[in-house]
Amino acid sequence: MPTNGSGLPHHDWLDDDAGPVVRPYTVTGGRVRPVTGGFDLLAFVLAAPGAIRAPEAAQLQPEHRAILALAREPISVAEIAAGLDLVVGVVRVLLGDLLASGLIALHEPSAMAHLPDDDILQAVVNGLRAL
Amino acid sequence: MDSGHSEHSIPLALKILVAGGFGVGKTTLVGSVSEVRPLHTEEVLTSAGIGTDDILGVESKRTTTVAMDFGRITINDDLQVYLFGTPGQERFWFVWDELAFGALGAVVLADTRRLADCFPSVDYFERRRIPFVVGVNRFDGARRFTPDAVRQALDLHPNVPVVSCDVRDRQSGKHVLVALVEHVAAKRGHPVPTA
Ligand SMILES: Nc1nc2c(ncn2[C@@H]2O[C@H](COP(=O)(O)OP(=O)(O)OP(=O)(O)O)[C@@H](O)[C@H]2O)c(=O)[nH]1
Ligand SMILES: [Mg+2]
């Protein structure tokens, strides 16, 4: 597949004759699936140290850079989508680009998040009561 | 890539769903117990694409935006609870299934003036064996029903907690969440037979 200047896949069908692209996905050049990564809503994303100044970041779109800025501290996929006002599917595609370029680390939810033990449940109950 | 900086430890994030019929108070509950105002995310589906994830090559298919509200409660540095309000219509099962994946449990909100509105949510969580509690939201002018009457009307398993609440009130909202987490813990200790 040809690539454009950013090294991202280029889609020939984006020209005027190709018919409408689902509008929120114009940010991704019409791509609906990330090149890599699962990106659970509660996966956490952390930018690599110095990612924004890395050579790989030079050609990024503003949306990619905005994600790197948000991910200076661990942040969930859901919160990135809310913070940037982008639909979740678009954020996943952008995250796939960043992951493939080595600019972020991705932490999918652990088994413990899906099946927390009794100590964790107790901590949640105590924490909720203390709110 | 090394992400092992100790100042950047990845929190454990638990997920709780808030379901129920249209306008029953899902977003209100998410907001009243969260430390931030409800955040908003969207997913885009095409009418033809509901049920598949293929939205390429759309021509005349209509697109639908499915909104999800969510909020966060930080228990401590290592532990967060996320609350996700489910989209009001179950036909967006694509989004429901994603939200339900790995969820700790669910709160099904019920309005006694239109109890049937929460049937699909109850069915959904029963079928997938996702632990849930029913929160009976007190709306002005609604007749008060005892939790047992609601349990009977919804044909709930006797173990499923039914809690009355006013989700506009933070304490009341917290109470519903505590009931859910305790229910999850109790099911661990005394597993419900699967047959
Ligand atoms: N009297 C009363 N009003 C409530 C209560 N809970 C919610 N409301 C009101 O009911 C309306 C709908 O609440 P929402 O939280 O938006 O309901 P929702 O379930 O998110 O609605 P949809 O997302 O549209 O399905 C709002 O105006 C709330 O202020 C309650 O316990 N008592
Ligand atoms: Mg709502």
Short mmCIF file of C-alpha atoms and ligand atoms in Angstrom, two decimals, chain B residues 21-29 69 88 137-140 165-168, ligand 1:
data_model
loop_
_atom_site.label_atom_id
_atom_site.label_comp_id
_atom_site.label_asym_id
_atom_site.label_seq_id
_atom_site.Cartn_x
_atom_site.Cartn_y
_atom_site.Cartn_z
CA GLY B 21 -34.33 2.25 30.17
CA PHE B 22 -34.39 5.60 28.46
CA GLY B 23 -34.17 8.55 30.85
CA VAL B 24 -34.06 6.41 33.98
CA GLY B 25 -31.09 8.25 35.50
CA LYS B 26 -28.01 6.46 34.18
CA THR B 27 -26.04 9.60 33.40
CA THR B 28 -27.19 11.17 36.65
CA LEU B 29 -25.81 8.24 38.65
CA ASP B 69 -21.10 8.36 29.30
CA GLY B 88 -30.21 3.28 25.87
CA ASN B 137 -34.85 5.19 41.32
CA ARG B 138 -37.28 7.35 43.26
CA PHE B 139 -39.05 9.61 40.84
CA ASP B 140 -41.46 12.22 42.15
CA CYS B 165 -32.19 5.03 45.59
CA ASP B 166 -32.23 8.61 44.45
CA VAL B 167 -29.35 8.73 42.03
CA ARG B 168 -29.21 12.52 42.19
N1 LIG C 1 -37.08 12.96 40.61
C1 LIG C 1 -36.02 12.33 40.18
N2 LIG C 1 -35.50 12.69 38.99
C2 LIG C 1 -34.42 12.02 38.53
C3 LIG C 1 -33.84 10.98 39.27
N3 LIG C 1 -32.81 10.47 38.54
C4 LIG C 1 -32.75 11.18 37.42
N4 LIG C 1 -33.70 12.12 37.39
C5 LIG C 1 -33.95 13.07 36.30
O1 LIG C 1 -34.36 12.33 35.17
C6 LIG C 1 -33.84 12.89 33.99
C7 LIG C 1 -33.10 11.85 33.16
O2 LIG C 1 -31.93 11.44 33.83
P1 LIG C 1 -30.63 10.95 33.03
O3 LIG C 1 -29.58 10.68 34.06
O4 LIG C 1 -30.29 11.86 31.94
O5 LIG C 1 -31.16 9.57 32.44
P2 LIG C 1 -30.42 8.59 31.45
O6 LIG C 1 -30.80 7.23 31.90
O7 LIG C 1 -28.98 8.90 31.37
O8 LIG C 1 -31.13 8.94 30.09
P3 LIG C 1 -30.73 8.48 28.59
O9 LIG C 1 -29.23 8.47 28.51
O10 LIG C 1 -31.37 9.52 27.72
O11 LIG C 1 -31.36 7.13 28.42
C8 LIG C 1 -32.94 14.04 34.41
O12 LIG C 1 -33.65 15.23 34.25
C9 LIG C 1 -32.68 13.76 35.88
O13 LIG C 1 -32.47 14.94 36.61
C10 LIG C 1 -34.41 10.65 40.54
O14 LIG C 1 -33.95 9.76 41.25
N5 LIG C 1 -35.50 11.34 40.94
#
